[in-house]
Tab-separated table of C-alpha atoms in Angstrom:
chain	number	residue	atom	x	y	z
A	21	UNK	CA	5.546	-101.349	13.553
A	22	UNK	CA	4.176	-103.344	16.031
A	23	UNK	CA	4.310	-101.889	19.758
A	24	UNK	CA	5.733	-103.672	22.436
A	25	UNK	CA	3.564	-106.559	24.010
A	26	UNK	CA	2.356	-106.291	27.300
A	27	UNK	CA	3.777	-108.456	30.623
A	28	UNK	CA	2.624	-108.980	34.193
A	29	UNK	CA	2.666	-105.767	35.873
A	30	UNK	CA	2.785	-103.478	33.474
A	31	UNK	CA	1.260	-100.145	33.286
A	32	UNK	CA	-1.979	-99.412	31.346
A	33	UNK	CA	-3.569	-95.703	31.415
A	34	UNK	CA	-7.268	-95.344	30.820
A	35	UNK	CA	-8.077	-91.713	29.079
A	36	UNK	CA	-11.025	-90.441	28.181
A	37	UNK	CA	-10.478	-88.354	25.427
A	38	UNK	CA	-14.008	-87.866	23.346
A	39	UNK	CA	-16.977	-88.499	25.323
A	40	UNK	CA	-17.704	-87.951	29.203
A	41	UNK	CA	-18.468	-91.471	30.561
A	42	UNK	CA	-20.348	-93.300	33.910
A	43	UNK	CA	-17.541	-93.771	36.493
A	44	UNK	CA	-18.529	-97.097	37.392
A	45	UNK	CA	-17.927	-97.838	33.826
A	46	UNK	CA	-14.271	-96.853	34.609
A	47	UNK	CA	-14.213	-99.007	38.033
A	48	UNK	CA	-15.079	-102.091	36.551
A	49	UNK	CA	-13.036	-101.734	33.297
A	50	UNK	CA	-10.037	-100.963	36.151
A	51	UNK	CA	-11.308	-104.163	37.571
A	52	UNK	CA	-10.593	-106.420	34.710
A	53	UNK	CA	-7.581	-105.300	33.636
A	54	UNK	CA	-5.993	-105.747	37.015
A	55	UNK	CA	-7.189	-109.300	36.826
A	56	UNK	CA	-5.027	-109.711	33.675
A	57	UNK	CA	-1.913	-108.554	35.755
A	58	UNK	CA	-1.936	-105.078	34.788
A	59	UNK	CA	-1.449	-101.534	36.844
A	60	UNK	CA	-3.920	-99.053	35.890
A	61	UNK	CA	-3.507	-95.211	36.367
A	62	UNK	CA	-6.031	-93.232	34.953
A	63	UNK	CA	-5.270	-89.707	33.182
A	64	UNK	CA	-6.367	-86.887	35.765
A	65	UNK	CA	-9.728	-85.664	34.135
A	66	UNK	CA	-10.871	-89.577	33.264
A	67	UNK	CA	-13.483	-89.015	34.851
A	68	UNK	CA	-14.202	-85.443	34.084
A	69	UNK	CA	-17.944	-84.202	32.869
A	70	UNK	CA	-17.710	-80.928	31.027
A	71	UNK	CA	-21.351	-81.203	29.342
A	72	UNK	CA	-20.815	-84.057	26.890
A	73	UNK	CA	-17.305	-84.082	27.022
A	74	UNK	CA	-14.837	-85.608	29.273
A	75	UNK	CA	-13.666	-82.370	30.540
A	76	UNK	CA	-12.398	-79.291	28.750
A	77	UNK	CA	-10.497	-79.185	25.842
A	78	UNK	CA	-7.147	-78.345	27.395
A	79	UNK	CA	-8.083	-81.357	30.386
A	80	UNK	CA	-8.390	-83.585	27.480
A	81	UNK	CA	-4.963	-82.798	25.691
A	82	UNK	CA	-3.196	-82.488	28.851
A	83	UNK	CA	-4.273	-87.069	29.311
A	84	UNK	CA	-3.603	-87.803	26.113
A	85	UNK	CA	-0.187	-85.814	25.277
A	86	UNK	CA	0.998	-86.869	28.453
A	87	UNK	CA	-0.181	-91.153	28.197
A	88	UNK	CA	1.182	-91.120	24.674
A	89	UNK	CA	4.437	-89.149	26.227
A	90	UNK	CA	4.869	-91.372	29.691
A	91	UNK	CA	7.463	-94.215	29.212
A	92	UNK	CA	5.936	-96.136	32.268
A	93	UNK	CA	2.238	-96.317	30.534
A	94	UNK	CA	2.994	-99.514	28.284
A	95	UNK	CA	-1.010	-99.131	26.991
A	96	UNK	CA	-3.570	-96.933	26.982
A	97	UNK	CA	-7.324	-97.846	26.912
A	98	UNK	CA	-9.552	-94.943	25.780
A	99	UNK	CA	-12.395	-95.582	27.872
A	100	UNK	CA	-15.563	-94.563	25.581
A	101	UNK	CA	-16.063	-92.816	22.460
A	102	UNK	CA	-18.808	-90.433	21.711
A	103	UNK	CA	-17.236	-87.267	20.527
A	104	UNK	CA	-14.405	-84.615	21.082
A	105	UNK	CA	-11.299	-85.926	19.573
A	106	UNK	CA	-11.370	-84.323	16.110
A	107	UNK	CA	-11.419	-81.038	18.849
A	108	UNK	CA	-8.005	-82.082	20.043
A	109	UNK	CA	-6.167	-84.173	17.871
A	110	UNK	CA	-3.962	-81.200	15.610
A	111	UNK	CA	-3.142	-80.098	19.004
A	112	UNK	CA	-1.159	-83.382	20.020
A	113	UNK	CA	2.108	-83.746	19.942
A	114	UNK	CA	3.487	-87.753	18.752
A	115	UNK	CA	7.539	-86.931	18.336
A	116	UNK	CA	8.015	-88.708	21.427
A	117	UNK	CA	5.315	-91.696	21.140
A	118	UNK	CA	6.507	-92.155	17.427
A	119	UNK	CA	9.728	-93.038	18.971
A	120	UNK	CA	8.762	-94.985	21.896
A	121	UNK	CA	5.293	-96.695	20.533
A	122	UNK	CA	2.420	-98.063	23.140
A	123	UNK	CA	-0.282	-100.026	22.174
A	124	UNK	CA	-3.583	-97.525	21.796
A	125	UNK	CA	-7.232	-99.061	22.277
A	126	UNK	CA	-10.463	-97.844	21.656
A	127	UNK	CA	-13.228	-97.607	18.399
A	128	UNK	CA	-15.867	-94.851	17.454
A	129	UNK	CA	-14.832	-91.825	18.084
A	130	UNK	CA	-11.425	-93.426	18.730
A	131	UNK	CA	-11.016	-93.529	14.621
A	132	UNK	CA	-9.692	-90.342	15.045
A	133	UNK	CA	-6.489	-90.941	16.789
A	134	UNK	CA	-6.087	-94.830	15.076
A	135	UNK	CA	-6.478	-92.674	11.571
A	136	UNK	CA	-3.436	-89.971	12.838
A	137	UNK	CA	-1.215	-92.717	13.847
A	138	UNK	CA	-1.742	-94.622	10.943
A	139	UNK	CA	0.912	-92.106	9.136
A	140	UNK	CA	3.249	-93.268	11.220
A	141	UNK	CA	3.154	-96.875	10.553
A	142	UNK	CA	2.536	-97.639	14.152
A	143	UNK	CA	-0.309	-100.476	14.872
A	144	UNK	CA	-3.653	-99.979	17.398
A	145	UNK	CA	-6.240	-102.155	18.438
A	146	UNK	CA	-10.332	-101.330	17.063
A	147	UNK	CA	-11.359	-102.513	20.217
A	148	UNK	CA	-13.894	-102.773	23.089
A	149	UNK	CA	-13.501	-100.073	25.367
A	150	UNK	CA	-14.791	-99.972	29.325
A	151	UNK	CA	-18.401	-100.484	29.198
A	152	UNK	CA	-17.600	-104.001	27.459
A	153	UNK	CA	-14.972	-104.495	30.125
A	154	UNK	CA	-17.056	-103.498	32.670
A	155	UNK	CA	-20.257	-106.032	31.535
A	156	UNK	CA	-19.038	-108.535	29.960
A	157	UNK	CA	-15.197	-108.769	30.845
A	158	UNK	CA	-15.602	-113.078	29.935
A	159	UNK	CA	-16.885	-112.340	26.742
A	160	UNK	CA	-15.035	-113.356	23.827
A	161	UNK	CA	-14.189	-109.393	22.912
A	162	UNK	CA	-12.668	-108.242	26.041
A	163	UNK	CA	-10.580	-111.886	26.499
A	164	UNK	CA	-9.568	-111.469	22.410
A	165	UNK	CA	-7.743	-107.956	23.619
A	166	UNK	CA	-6.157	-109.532	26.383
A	167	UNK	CA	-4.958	-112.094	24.096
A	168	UNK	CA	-3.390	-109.314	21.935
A	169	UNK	CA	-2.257	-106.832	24.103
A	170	UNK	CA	-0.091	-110.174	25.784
A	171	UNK	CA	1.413	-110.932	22.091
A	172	UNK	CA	-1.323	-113.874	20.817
A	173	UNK	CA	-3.107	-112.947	17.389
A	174	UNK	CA	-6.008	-114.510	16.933
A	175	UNK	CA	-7.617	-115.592	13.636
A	176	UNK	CA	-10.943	-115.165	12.551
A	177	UNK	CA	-13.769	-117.253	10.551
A	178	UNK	CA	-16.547	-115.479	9.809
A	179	UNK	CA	-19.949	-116.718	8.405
A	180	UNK	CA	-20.862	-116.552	4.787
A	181	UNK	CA	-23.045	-113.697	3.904
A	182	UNK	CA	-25.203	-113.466	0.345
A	183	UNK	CA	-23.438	-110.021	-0.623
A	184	UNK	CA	-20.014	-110.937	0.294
A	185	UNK	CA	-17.516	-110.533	-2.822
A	186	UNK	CA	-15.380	-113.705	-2.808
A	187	UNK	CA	-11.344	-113.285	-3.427
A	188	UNK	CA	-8.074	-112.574	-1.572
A	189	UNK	CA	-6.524	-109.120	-0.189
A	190	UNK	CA	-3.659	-108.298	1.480
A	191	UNK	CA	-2.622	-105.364	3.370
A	192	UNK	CA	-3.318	-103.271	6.469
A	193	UNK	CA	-6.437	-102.783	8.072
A	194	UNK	CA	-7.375	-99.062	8.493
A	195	UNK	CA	-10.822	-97.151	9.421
A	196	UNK	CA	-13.420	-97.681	11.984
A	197	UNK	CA	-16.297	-95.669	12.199
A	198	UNK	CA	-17.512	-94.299	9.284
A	199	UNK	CA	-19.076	-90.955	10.257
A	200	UNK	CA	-15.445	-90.307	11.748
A	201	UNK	CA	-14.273	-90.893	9.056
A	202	UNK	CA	-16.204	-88.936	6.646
A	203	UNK	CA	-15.236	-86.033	9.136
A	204	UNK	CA	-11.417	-86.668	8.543
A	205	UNK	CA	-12.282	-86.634	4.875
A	206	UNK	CA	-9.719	-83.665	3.410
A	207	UNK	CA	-7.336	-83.229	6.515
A	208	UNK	CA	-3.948	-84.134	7.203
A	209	UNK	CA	-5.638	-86.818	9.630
A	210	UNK	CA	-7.267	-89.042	6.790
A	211	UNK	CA	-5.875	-92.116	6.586
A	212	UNK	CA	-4.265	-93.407	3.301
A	213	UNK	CA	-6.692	-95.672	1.884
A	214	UNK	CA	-4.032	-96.975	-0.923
A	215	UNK	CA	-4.155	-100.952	-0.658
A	216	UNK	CA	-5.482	-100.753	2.631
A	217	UNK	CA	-8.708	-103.023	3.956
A	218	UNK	CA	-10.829	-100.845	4.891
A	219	UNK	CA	-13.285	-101.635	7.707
A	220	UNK	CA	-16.848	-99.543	8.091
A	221	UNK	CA	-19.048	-99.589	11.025
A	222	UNK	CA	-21.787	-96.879	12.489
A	223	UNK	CA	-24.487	-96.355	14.672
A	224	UNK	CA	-27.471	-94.132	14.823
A	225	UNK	CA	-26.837	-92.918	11.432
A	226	UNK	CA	-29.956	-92.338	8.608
A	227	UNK	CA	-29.375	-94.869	5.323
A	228	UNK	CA	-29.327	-91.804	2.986
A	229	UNK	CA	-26.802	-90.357	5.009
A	230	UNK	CA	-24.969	-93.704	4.904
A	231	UNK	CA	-25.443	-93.912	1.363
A	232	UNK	CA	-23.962	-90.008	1.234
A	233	UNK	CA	-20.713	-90.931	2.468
A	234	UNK	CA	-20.632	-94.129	0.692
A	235	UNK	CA	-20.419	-92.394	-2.593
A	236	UNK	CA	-18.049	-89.529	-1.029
A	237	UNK	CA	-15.671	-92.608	-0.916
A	238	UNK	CA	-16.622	-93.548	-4.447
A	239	UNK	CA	-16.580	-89.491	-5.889
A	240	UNK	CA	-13.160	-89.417	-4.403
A	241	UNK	CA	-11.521	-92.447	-5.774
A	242	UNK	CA	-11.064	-94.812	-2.327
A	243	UNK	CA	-12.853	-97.401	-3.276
A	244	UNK	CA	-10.730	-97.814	-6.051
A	245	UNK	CA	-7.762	-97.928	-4.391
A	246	UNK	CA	-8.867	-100.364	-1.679
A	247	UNK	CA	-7.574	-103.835	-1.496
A	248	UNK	CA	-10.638	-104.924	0.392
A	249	UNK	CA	-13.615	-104.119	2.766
A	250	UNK	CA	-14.549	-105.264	5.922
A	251	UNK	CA	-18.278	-104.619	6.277
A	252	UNK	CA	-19.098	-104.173	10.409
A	253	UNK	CA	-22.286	-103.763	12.186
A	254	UNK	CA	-24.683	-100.575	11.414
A	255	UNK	CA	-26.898	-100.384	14.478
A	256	UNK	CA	-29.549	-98.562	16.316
A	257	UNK	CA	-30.883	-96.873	12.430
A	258	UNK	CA	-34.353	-97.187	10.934
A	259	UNK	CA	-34.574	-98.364	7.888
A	260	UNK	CA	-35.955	-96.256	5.141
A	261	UNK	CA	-38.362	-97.484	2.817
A	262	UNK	CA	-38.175	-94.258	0.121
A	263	UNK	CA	-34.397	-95.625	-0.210
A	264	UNK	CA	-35.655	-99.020	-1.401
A	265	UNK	CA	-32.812	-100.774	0.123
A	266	UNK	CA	-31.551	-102.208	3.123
A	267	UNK	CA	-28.033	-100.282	4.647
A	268	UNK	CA	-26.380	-103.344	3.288
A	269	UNK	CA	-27.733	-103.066	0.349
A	270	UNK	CA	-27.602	-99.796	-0.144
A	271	UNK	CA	-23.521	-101.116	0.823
A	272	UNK	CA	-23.218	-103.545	-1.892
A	273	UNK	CA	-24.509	-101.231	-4.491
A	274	UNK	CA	-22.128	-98.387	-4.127
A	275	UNK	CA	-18.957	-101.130	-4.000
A	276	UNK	CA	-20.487	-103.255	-7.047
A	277	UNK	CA	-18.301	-101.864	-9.636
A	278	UNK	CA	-15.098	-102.654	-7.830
A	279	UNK	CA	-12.663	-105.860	-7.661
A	280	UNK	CA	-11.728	-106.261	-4.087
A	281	UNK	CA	-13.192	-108.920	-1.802
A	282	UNK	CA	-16.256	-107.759	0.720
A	283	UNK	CA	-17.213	-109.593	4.086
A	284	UNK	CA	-20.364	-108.064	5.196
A	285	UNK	CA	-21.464	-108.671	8.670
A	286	UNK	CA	-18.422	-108.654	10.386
A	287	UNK	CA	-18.409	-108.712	14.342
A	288	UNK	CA	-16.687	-105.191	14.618
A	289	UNK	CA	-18.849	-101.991	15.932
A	290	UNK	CA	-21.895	-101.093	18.434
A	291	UNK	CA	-22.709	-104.264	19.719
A	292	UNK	CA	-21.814	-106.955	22.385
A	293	UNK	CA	-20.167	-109.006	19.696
A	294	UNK	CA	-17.237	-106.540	18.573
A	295	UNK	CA	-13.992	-108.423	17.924
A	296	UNK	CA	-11.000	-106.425	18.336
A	297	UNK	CA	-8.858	-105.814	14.993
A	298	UNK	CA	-5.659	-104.918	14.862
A	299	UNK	CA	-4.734	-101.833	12.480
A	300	UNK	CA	-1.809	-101.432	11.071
A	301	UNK	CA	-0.082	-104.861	10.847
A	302	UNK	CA	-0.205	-106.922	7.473
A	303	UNK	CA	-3.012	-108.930	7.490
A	304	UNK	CA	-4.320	-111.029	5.214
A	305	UNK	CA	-8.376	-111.263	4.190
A	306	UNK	CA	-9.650	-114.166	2.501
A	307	UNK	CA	-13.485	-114.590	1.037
A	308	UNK	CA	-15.265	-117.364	-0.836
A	309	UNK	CA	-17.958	-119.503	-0.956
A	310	UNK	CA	-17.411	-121.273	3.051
A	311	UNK	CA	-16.566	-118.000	4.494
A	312	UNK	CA	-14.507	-115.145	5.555
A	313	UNK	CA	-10.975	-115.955	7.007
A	314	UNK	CA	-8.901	-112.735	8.672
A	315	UNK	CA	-5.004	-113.179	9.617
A	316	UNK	CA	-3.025	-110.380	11.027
């Protein structure tokens, strides 16, 4: 189910849900999306500092339950990640937003709450959040989301990579970040991974402990239930020479004995370049020797 799309004057709330975050970040995402014609409100502890969260963990349900539950917030933009939501989310309450459905954006620590709304075959948007905004609100990221949240789907064409997997997959696009993910792994907040394209991204994380999760997914029977994989961008790691491969590498190897068609190197994750992606709508992946071609 696709939420409504957005028109002039509509109401978007910015929540900060995980991680605290700079308040300037917060003025000049504000500043961007009121040049797209939107009214911002910000939840009441945005911009909250309780040590590395955005506030306490009652401050932090009290934004969310109520954006997802206010019929005049048309959006809401989670304005960083970090961490906190896997604190919060089996104490949030979706009867009313499963019935009345807003657009959610966000990614990292965001995976959380695009992975519980996933069951209820409601789409969000793996998206920039308000440093992008804030920085770069011309770059092709933040003007992609507008494009979205406004009702135009864009189309991607992405580069030829050597350990791509060439074929065609269709379904909907589900993950985000992987060490989220693993964290979700045996809760009632997983998502189902059954003919989904899956789409992996991470920062800061070790190769071995990449590698560890990797074959969690394999040891567990995902990757053979995947339709595809969407390879994203694994930043700010050191490689590790006693693994004797690269991360993507170290990638390839644990999806080699699988069917399903692999773009490394996609433009979603920790970096300037990360494309929003739309989760939760059929899309349709295609991979061969000129490239990677995405349709939602």
């Amino acid at each position: 189910m696709l939420p409504l799309f957005l028109k002039d004057n509509d109401e978007i709330r910015i929540v900060s849900p995980s991680g605290a975050i700079d308040e300037n970040l917060i003025d000049g995402a504000e500043k961007t999306l009121s040049l797209w014609g939107l009214r911002v409100s910000e939840g009441k502890f945005a911009r909250t500092r309780q040590g590395r969260f955005a506030g306490t963990i009652e401050q932090r349900i009290s934004d969310l339950q109520n954006a997802l539950d206010d019929e005049n917030a048309r959006a809401i933009f989670c304005s960083r990640g970090g961490y906190g939501l896997v604190q919060i989310i089996d104490k949030i309450d979706f009867s009313h937003f499963r019935k009345n459905p807003k657009w959610i954006v966000g990614f990292s620590d965001i995976t959380v709450l695009h992975s519980a709304v996933s069951h209820f075959n409601i789409a969000t948007i793996h998206s920039p959040m308000a440093k992008s905004l804030c920085e770069q609100p011309d770059s092709e990221p933040p003007v992609l989301l507008k494009n979205i949240l406004f009702g135009n789907f864009p189309e991607y064409h992405i580069n030829n990579h050597e350990f791509n997997r060439a074929g065609n997959a269709q379904g909907k696009i589900i993950g985000g970040n992987l060490s989220v993910l693993f964290g979700l792994r045996g809760s009632g907040f997983e998502p189902d991974f059954r003919e989904k394209i899956l789409l992996i991204e991470d920062i800061g994380e070790k190769p071995y402990h990449i590698d560890r999760m990797l074959q969690n997914l394999r040891l567990s029977g995902v990757f053979s239930s995947l339709s595809g994989l969407l390879v994203g961008q694994f930043t700010e790691y050191e490689e590790d020479p006693l693994m004797l491969k690269t991360v993507y590498e170290i990638i390839a190897d644990a999806v080699c004995n699988y069917s399903f068609p692999v773009c490394f190197n996609f433009p979603a994750g920790h970096t300037c370049n990360n494309l929003p992606v739309i989760f939760g709508t059929q899309s349709l992946l295609s991979v061969n020797e000129n490239g990677v071609r995405l349709r939602f």
